Amino acid sequence: MPRRGSLATLLLGLAVSCPLQPAPPLAPRVVLWAWERPEDLSFLENPSVEVSVLLATLELRASRWRTHSRQQPIRLPTGKRPRGTIRLEMRDGASLAHYSPAQLRGVAQRLVDLARARDVSMLQIDFDARESEQAAYLALLRQTRELLGASRPLSITGLASWCTQGSWLEQAPVDEVVPQLFRMGPEGPTWRARFARGGAAPCGRSVGLALDERHRAPSGVDTLYLFNPRPWTSESLAQALKDLTP
């Protein structure tokens, strides 16, 4: 955890480039989600602040799918290699549970092709799998893991309610699960308290928070993903680190 006494130095290092005094690393590591809108993140200086760029949204229908690649510009510091997020959305009443093995293989290949084209450091899949789709989602993740290879990590976002002992997530061949601890409704406080107590296996090492909800990350988190409903600025990032980090 960053020491409170060094917080002013840390925030200054995020906003101002100073080659002789590089910004200290953060604990936890922070990842900014960059969704489908123009983003200028060239102000980032701290190497522990990473970016996960929305590469595309895949609209999945019963017999076909359509790729909507990112259209909005994004600026990153020179040399910063982003992570990549791909959103899956079921349309027209389709269900992943009804996809054949060949269809799942095709979706997995598309996911991997998009990650390789952008040369992202990690592929992250964002999919709100219904209970009936969990077995098919596991099959898709296995196919994706096989095609992606061992050198590039695989991450998924998830619901806090997936994070229980014996959950299907324990079978997922992924390097990271990022439960989103925001937009949770009336059950939010209960789940956030469970994460704070460390009782959210097989999750807990990474979590996602939103800037407009101001909930602190549970202690012991290795990676903190941040959602901002507005474009990122150095000021909003500095405020987020002050409000949300343990």
mmCIF file of C-alpha atoms in Angstrom:
data_model
loop_
_atom_site.group_PDB
_atom_site.id
_atom_site.type_symbol
_atom_site.label_atom_id
_atom_site.label_comp_id
_atom_site.label_asym_id
_atom_site.label_seq_id
_atom_site.Cartn_x
_atom_site.Cartn_y
_atom_site.Cartn_z
ATOM 1 C CA MET A 1 0.000 0.000 0.000
ATOM 2 C CA PRO A 2 1.267 3.527 -0.668
ATOM 3 C CA ARG A 3 2.303 5.345 2.501
ATOM 4 C CA ARG A 4 0.087 8.343 3.266
ATOM 5 C CA GLY A 5 3.161 10.437 3.819
ATOM 6 C CA SER A 6 4.224 9.930 0.216
ATOM 7 C CA LEU A 7 0.798 10.530 -1.357
ATOM 8 C CA ALA A 8 1.488 14.105 -2.421
ATOM 9 C CA THR A 9 4.715 13.017 -4.134
ATOM 10 C CA LEU A 10 2.875 10.175 -5.850
ATOM 11 C CA LEU A 11 0.086 12.379 -7.215
ATOM 12 C CA LEU A 12 2.554 14.991 -8.420
ATOM 13 C CA GLY A 13 4.512 12.280 -10.212
ATOM 14 C CA LEU A 14 1.393 11.179 -12.070
ATOM 15 C CA ALA A 15 0.702 14.618 -13.476
ATOM 16 C CA VAL A 16 4.192 16.016 -14.056
ATOM 17 C CA SER A 17 7.015 14.423 -16.004
ATOM 18 C CA CYS A 18 10.253 14.481 -14.040
ATOM 19 C CA PRO A 19 12.994 12.213 -15.438
ATOM 20 C CA LEU A 20 15.223 12.704 -12.412
ATOM 21 C CA GLN A 21 12.481 11.751 -9.953
ATOM 22 C CA PRO A 22 10.320 9.019 -11.507
ATOM 23 C CA ALA A 23 6.979 8.353 -9.852
ATOM 24 C CA PRO A 24 7.169 5.481 -7.351
ATOM 25 C CA PRO A 25 5.344 2.236 -8.117
ATOM 26 C CA LEU A 26 1.838 1.743 -6.816
ATOM 27 C CA ALA A 27 0.467 -1.054 -4.686
ATOM 28 C CA PRO A 28 -2.013 -2.196 -5.819
ATOM 29 C CA ARG A 29 -1.262 -1.907 -9.512
ATOM 30 C CA VAL A 30 -3.867 0.310 -11.185
ATOM 31 C CA VAL A 31 -5.462 -0.360 -14.576
ATOM 32 C CA LEU A 32 -7.640 2.267 -16.252
ATOM 33 C CA TRP A 33 -10.453 0.998 -18.453
ATOM 34 C CA ALA A 34 -10.554 3.027 -21.686
ATOM 35 C CA TRP A 35 -13.946 2.470 -23.291
ATOM 36 C CA GLU A 36 -15.415 3.564 -26.631
ATOM 37 C CA ARG A 37 -14.778 7.302 -26.500
ATOM 38 C CA PRO A 38 -11.817 9.562 -27.273
ATOM 39 C CA GLU A 39 -9.170 9.234 -24.552
ATOM 40 C CA ASP A 40 -5.901 11.117 -24.119
ATOM 41 C CA LEU A 41 -3.819 9.225 -21.563
ATOM 42 C CA SER A 42 -0.483 10.596 -22.673
ATOM 43 C CA PHE A 43 -0.139 12.228 -19.228
ATOM 44 C CA LEU A 44 0.516 8.878 -17.534
ATOM 45 C CA GLU A 45 3.977 8.708 -16.011
ATOM 46 C CA ASN A 46 3.785 6.070 -13.291
ATOM 47 C CA PRO A 47 4.726 2.641 -14.727
ATOM 48 C CA SER A 48 2.326 0.950 -12.300
ATOM 49 C CA VAL A 49 -0.653 2.658 -13.933
ATOM 50 C CA GLU A 50 -1.683 0.591 -16.941
ATOM 51 C CA VAL A 51 -4.485 0.887 -19.465
ATOM 52 C CA SER A 52 -6.940 -1.703 -20.757
ATOM 53 C CA VAL A 53 -8.306 -0.499 -24.084
ATOM 54 C CA LEU A 54 -11.674 -1.635 -25.411
ATOM 55 C CA LEU A 55 -10.584 -3.258 -28.660
ATOM 56 C CA ALA A 56 -13.996 -4.275 -29.966
ATOM 57 C CA THR A 57 -17.504 -5.422 -29.145
ATOM 58 C CA LEU A 58 -18.665 -8.754 -30.556
ATOM 59 C CA GLU A 59 -22.415 -8.970 -31.106
ATOM 60 C CA LEU A 60 -23.316 -12.654 -30.999
ATOM 61 C CA ARG A 61 -26.522 -13.869 -32.636
ATOM 62 C CA ALA A 62 -27.908 -17.364 -33.054
ATOM 63 C CA SER A 63 -26.061 -18.216 -36.257
ATOM 64 C CA ARG A 64 -23.551 -15.418 -36.779
ATOM 65 C CA TRP A 65 -21.634 -12.652 -35.042
ATOM 66 C CA ARG A 66 -20.546 -9.158 -35.925
ATOM 67 C CA THR A 67 -17.421 -7.310 -34.826
ATOM 68 C CA HIS A 68 -17.595 -3.617 -33.946
ATOM 69 C CA SER A 69 -13.958 -2.576 -33.708
ATOM 70 C CA ARG A 70 -12.928 0.456 -31.691
ATOM 71 C CA GLN A 71 -13.631 3.671 -33.611
ATOM 72 C CA GLN A 72 -12.563 6.330 -31.113
ATOM 73 C CA PRO A 73 -8.937 7.524 -30.855
ATOM 74 C CA ILE A 74 -6.757 6.852 -27.846
ATOM 75 C CA ARG A 75 -3.377 8.354 -26.989
ATOM 76 C CA LEU A 76 -0.924 6.553 -24.724
ATOM 77 C CA PRO A 77 2.590 7.431 -23.571
ATOM 78 C CA THR A 78 5.298 6.313 -25.949
ATOM 79 C CA GLY A 79 6.225 2.710 -25.284
ATOM 80 C CA LYS A 80 3.251 1.882 -23.033
ATOM 81 C CA ARG A 81 1.803 -1.440 -24.171
ATOM 82 C CA PRO A 82 -1.888 -1.673 -23.259
ATOM 83 C CA ARG A 83 -4.011 -4.539 -22.114
ATOM 84 C CA GLY A 84 -7.003 -5.224 -24.343
ATOM 85 C CA THR A 85 -10.651 -5.754 -23.405
ATOM 86 C CA ILE A 86 -13.258 -7.263 -25.733
ATOM 87 C CA ARG A 87 -16.945 -7.059 -24.882
ATOM 88 C CA LEU A 88 -19.284 -9.943 -25.792
ATOM 89 C CA GLU A 89 -22.996 -9.205 -26.153
ATOM 90 C CA MET A 90 -25.771 -11.663 -26.965
ATOM 91 C CA ARG A 91 -28.378 -10.211 -29.323
ATOM 92 C CA ASP A 92 -31.841 -11.110 -30.651
ATOM 93 C CA GLY A 93 -32.489 -13.613 -27.878
ATOM 94 C CA ALA A 94 -29.407 -15.691 -28.666
ATOM 95 C CA SER A 95 -27.626 -17.687 -25.986
ATOM 96 C CA LEU A 96 -24.038 -18.830 -25.824
ATOM 97 C CA ALA A 97 -25.407 -22.090 -24.447
ATOM 98 C CA HIS A 98 -26.809 -22.883 -27.907
ATOM 99 C CA TYR A 99 -23.518 -22.327 -29.744
ATOM 100 C CA SER A 100 -21.957 -25.403 -31.335
ATOM 101 C CA PRO A 101 -18.312 -26.322 -30.663
ATOM 102 C CA ALA A 102 -17.467 -24.983 -34.133
ATOM 103 C CA GLN A 103 -19.157 -21.653 -33.376
ATOM 104 C CA LEU A 104 -17.337 -21.363 -30.048
ATOM 105 C CA ARG A 105 -14.059 -22.087 -31.814
ATOM 106 C CA GLY A 106 -14.800 -19.338 -34.318
ATOM 107 C CA VAL A 107 -15.503 -16.798 -31.592
ATOM 108 C CA ALA A 108 -12.328 -17.816 -29.754
ATOM 109 C CA GLN A 109 -10.294 -17.383 -32.938
ATOM 110 C CA ARG A 110 -11.769 -13.918 -33.471
ATOM 111 C CA LEU A 111 -10.904 -12.908 -29.907
ATOM 112 C CA VAL A 112 -7.319 -14.039 -30.340
ATOM 113 C CA ASP A 113 -6.976 -12.397 -33.759
ATOM 114 C CA LEU A 114 -8.087 -9.053 -32.305
ATOM 115 C CA ALA A 115 -5.620 -9.338 -29.416
ATOM 116 C CA ARG A 116 -2.735 -10.190 -31.736
ATOM 117 C CA ALA A 117 -3.564 -7.416 -34.194
ATOM 118 C CA ARG A 118 -3.297 -4.813 -31.416
ATOM 119 C CA ASP A 119 -0.406 -6.662 -29.717
ATOM 120 C CA VAL A 120 -1.902 -6.196 -26.259
ATOM 121 C CA SER A 121 -0.078 -7.469 -23.189
ATOM 122 C CA MET A 122 -3.191 -9.235 -21.860
ATOM 123 C CA LEU A 123 -6.538 -10.234 -23.360
ATOM 124 C CA GLN A 124 -9.561 -9.517 -21.178
ATOM 125 C CA ILE A 125 -13.067 -10.759 -21.997
ATOM 126 C CA ASP A 126 -16.051 -8.827 -20.658
ATOM 127 C CA PHE A 127 -19.163 -11.041 -20.719
ATOM 128 C CA ASP A 128 -22.135 -11.222 -18.365
ATOM 129 C CA ALA A 129 -22.680 -14.966 -18.649
ATOM 130 C CA ARG A 130 -26.068 -16.174 -17.472
ATOM 131 C CA GLU A 131 -26.165 -19.317 -15.358
ATOM 132 C CA SER A 132 -27.351 -21.325 -18.369
ATOM 133 C CA GLU A 133 -24.340 -20.097 -20.366
ATOM 134 C CA GLN A 134 -21.594 -20.845 -17.864
ATOM 135 C CA ALA A 135 -20.658 -24.261 -19.266
ATOM 136 C CA ALA A 136 -20.473 -22.830 -22.799
ATOM 137 C CA TYR A 137 -18.445 -19.877 -21.539
ATOM 138 C CA LEU A 138 -15.963 -22.270 -19.940
ATOM 139 C CA ALA A 139 -15.652 -24.075 -23.276
ATOM 140 C CA LEU A 140 -15.062 -20.750 -25.023
ATOM 141 C CA LEU A 141 -12.392 -19.808 -22.486
ATOM 142 C CA ARG A 142 -10.625 -23.149 -22.964
ATOM 143 C CA GLN A 143 -10.586 -22.627 -26.726
ATOM 144 C CA THR A 144 -9.346 -19.073 -26.309
ATOM 145 C CA ARG A 145 -6.621 -20.156 -23.874
ATOM 146 C CA GLU A 146 -5.422 -22.803 -26.317
ATOM 147 C CA LEU A 147 -5.308 -20.426 -29.291
ATOM 148 C CA LEU A 148 -3.847 -17.510 -27.341
ATOM 149 C CA GLY A 149 -0.885 -19.493 -26.053
ATOM 150 C CA ALA A 150 0.776 -19.383 -22.675
ATOM 151 C CA SER A 151 2.807 -16.224 -23.251
ATOM 152 C CA ARG A 152 -0.155 -13.818 -23.161
ATOM 153 C CA PRO A 153 -2.297 -13.723 -19.979
ATOM 154 C CA LEU A 154 -6.066 -14.191 -20.191
ATOM 155 C CA SER A 155 -8.405 -12.197 -17.956
ATOM 156 C CA ILE A 156 -12.172 -12.010 -17.537
ATOM 157 C CA THR A 157 -14.448 -9.554 -15.815
ATOM 158 C CA GLY A 158 -17.200 -10.994 -13.658
ATOM 159 C CA LEU A 159 -20.004 -10.523 -11.209
ATOM 160 C CA ALA A 160 -19.302 -10.533 -7.487
ATOM 161 C CA SER A 161 -21.911 -13.286 -7.106
ATOM 162 C CA TRP A 162 -19.674 -15.623 -9.115
ATOM 163 C CA CYS A 163 -17.010 -15.413 -6.416
ATOM 164 C CA THR A 164 -17.963 -18.210 -4.049
ATOM 165 C CA GLN A 165 -16.377 -21.479 -2.979
ATOM 166 C CA GLY A 166 -17.108 -24.183 -5.545
ATOM 167 C CA SER A 167 -18.009 -21.647 -8.209
ATOM 168 C CA TRP A 168 -17.696 -22.566 -11.868
ATOM 169 C CA LEU A 169 -14.904 -19.964 -11.980
ATOM 170 C CA GLU A 170 -12.616 -22.485 -10.314
ATOM 171 C CA GLN A 171 -12.612 -24.365 -13.624
ATOM 172 C CA ALA A 172 -11.888 -21.303 -15.752
ATOM 173 C CA PRO A 173 -8.451 -21.442 -17.459
ATOM 174 C CA VAL A 174 -7.724 -17.769 -16.826
ATOM 175 C CA ASP A 175 -4.956 -15.827 -15.131
ATOM 176 C CA GLU A 176 -7.251 -13.221 -13.608
ATOM 177 C CA VAL A 177 -10.887 -12.688 -12.624
ATOM 178 C CA VAL A 178 -11.965 -9.063 -12.119
ATOM 179 C CA PRO A 179 -15.264 -8.855 -10.205
ATOM 180 C CA GLN A 180 -16.914 -5.505 -10.725
ATOM 181 C CA LEU A 181 -17.776 -4.062 -7.317
ATOM 182 C CA PHE A 182 -19.912 -1.244 -8.697
ATOM 183 C CA ARG A 183 -23.435 -0.830 -10.134
ATOM 184 C CA MET A 184 -24.381 -3.681 -7.774
ATOM 185 C CA GLY A 185 -27.716 -2.483 -6.429
ATOM 186 C CA PRO A 186 -28.955 -3.211 -2.882
ATOM 187 C CA GLU A 187 -26.680 -6.266 -2.455
ATOM 188 C CA GLY A 188 -23.567 -4.176 -3.022
ATOM 189 C CA PRO A 189 -22.678 -3.488 0.637
ATOM 190 C CA THR A 190 -22.957 -7.186 1.515
ATOM 191 C CA TRP A 191 -20.649 -8.276 -1.287
ATOM 192 C CA ARG A 192 -18.141 -5.494 -0.662
ATOM 193 C CA ALA A 193 -18.011 -6.529 3.009
ATOM 194 C CA ARG A 194 -17.370 -10.136 1.973
ATOM 195 C CA PHE A 195 -14.470 -9.059 -0.233
ATOM 196 C CA ALA A 196 -13.100 -6.912 2.586
ATOM 197 C CA ARG A 197 -13.032 -10.012 4.819
ATOM 198 C CA GLY A 198 -11.232 -12.018 2.143
ATOM 199 C CA GLY A 199 -14.174 -14.398 1.747
ATOM 200 C CA ALA A 200 -14.626 -14.137 -2.018
ATOM 201 C CA ALA A 201 -12.622 -17.077 -3.396
ATOM 202 C CA PRO A 202 -11.786 -17.739 -6.201
ATOM 203 C CA CYS A 203 -11.669 -13.948 -6.714
ATOM 204 C CA GLY A 204 -10.133 -11.205 -4.656
ATOM 205 C CA ARG A 205 -6.702 -10.466 -6.103
ATOM 206 C CA SER A 206 -8.171 -8.077 -8.689
ATOM 207 C CA VAL A 207 -11.317 -5.945 -8.452
ATOM 208 C CA GLY A 208 -13.040 -3.238 -10.466
ATOM 209 C CA LEU A 209 -14.347 0.012 -8.962
ATOM 210 C CA ALA A 210 -16.047 3.109 -10.388
ATOM 211 C CA LEU A 211 -14.930 6.656 -9.686
ATOM 212 C CA ASP A 212 -18.467 7.926 -9.142
ATOM 213 C CA GLU A 213 -19.213 5.446 -6.329
ATOM 214 C CA ARG A 214 -16.170 6.119 -4.126
ATOM 215 C CA HIS A 215 -15.859 2.686 -2.498
ATOM 216 C CA ARG A 216 -12.353 1.787 -1.314
ATOM 217 C CA ALA A 217 -10.686 -1.290 -2.703
ATOM 218 C CA PRO A 218 -10.470 -4.232 -0.282
ATOM 219 C CA SER A 219 -7.077 -4.665 1.369
ATOM 220 C CA GLY A 220 -4.815 -7.263 -0.177
ATOM 221 C CA VAL A 221 -5.844 -6.494 -3.760
ATOM 222 C CA ASP A 222 -3.000 -6.837 -6.271
ATOM 223 C CA THR A 223 -4.653 -5.078 -9.213
ATOM 224 C CA LEU A 224 -7.320 -2.385 -9.137
ATOM 225 C CA TYR A 225 -9.277 -1.686 -12.321
ATOM 226 C CA LEU A 226 -10.951 1.716 -12.469
ATOM 227 C CA PHE A 227 -14.013 2.718 -14.487
ATOM 228 C CA ASN A 228 -14.537 6.411 -15.136
ATOM 229 C CA PRO A 229 -17.900 7.548 -16.563
ATOM 230 C CA ARG A 230 -16.083 10.550 -18.041
ATOM 231 C CA PRO A 231 -12.826 10.862 -20.011
ATOM 232 C CA TRP A 232 -9.679 10.418 -17.934
ATOM 233 C CA THR A 233 -7.569 13.360 -16.810
ATOM 234 C CA SER A 234 -4.548 13.579 -14.531
ATOM 235 C CA GLU A 235 -6.763 15.282 -11.943
ATOM 236 C CA SER A 236 -9.453 12.584 -11.977
ATOM 237 C CA LEU A 237 -6.811 9.882 -11.654
ATOM 238 C CA ALA A 238 -5.129 11.626 -8.734
ATOM 239 C CA GLN A 239 -8.480 11.997 -6.978
ATOM 240 C CA ALA A 240 -9.341 8.353 -7.632
ATOM 241 C CA LEU A 241 -6.096 7.151 -6.082
ATOM 242 C CA LYS A 242 -6.772 9.273 -3.030
ATOM 243 C CA ASP A 243 -10.384 8.116 -2.649
ATOM 244 C CA LEU A 244 -10.293 4.456 -3.695
ATOM 245 C CA THR A 245 -6.941 2.900 -2.830
ATOM 246 C CA PRO A 246 -6.565 1.241 0.590
#
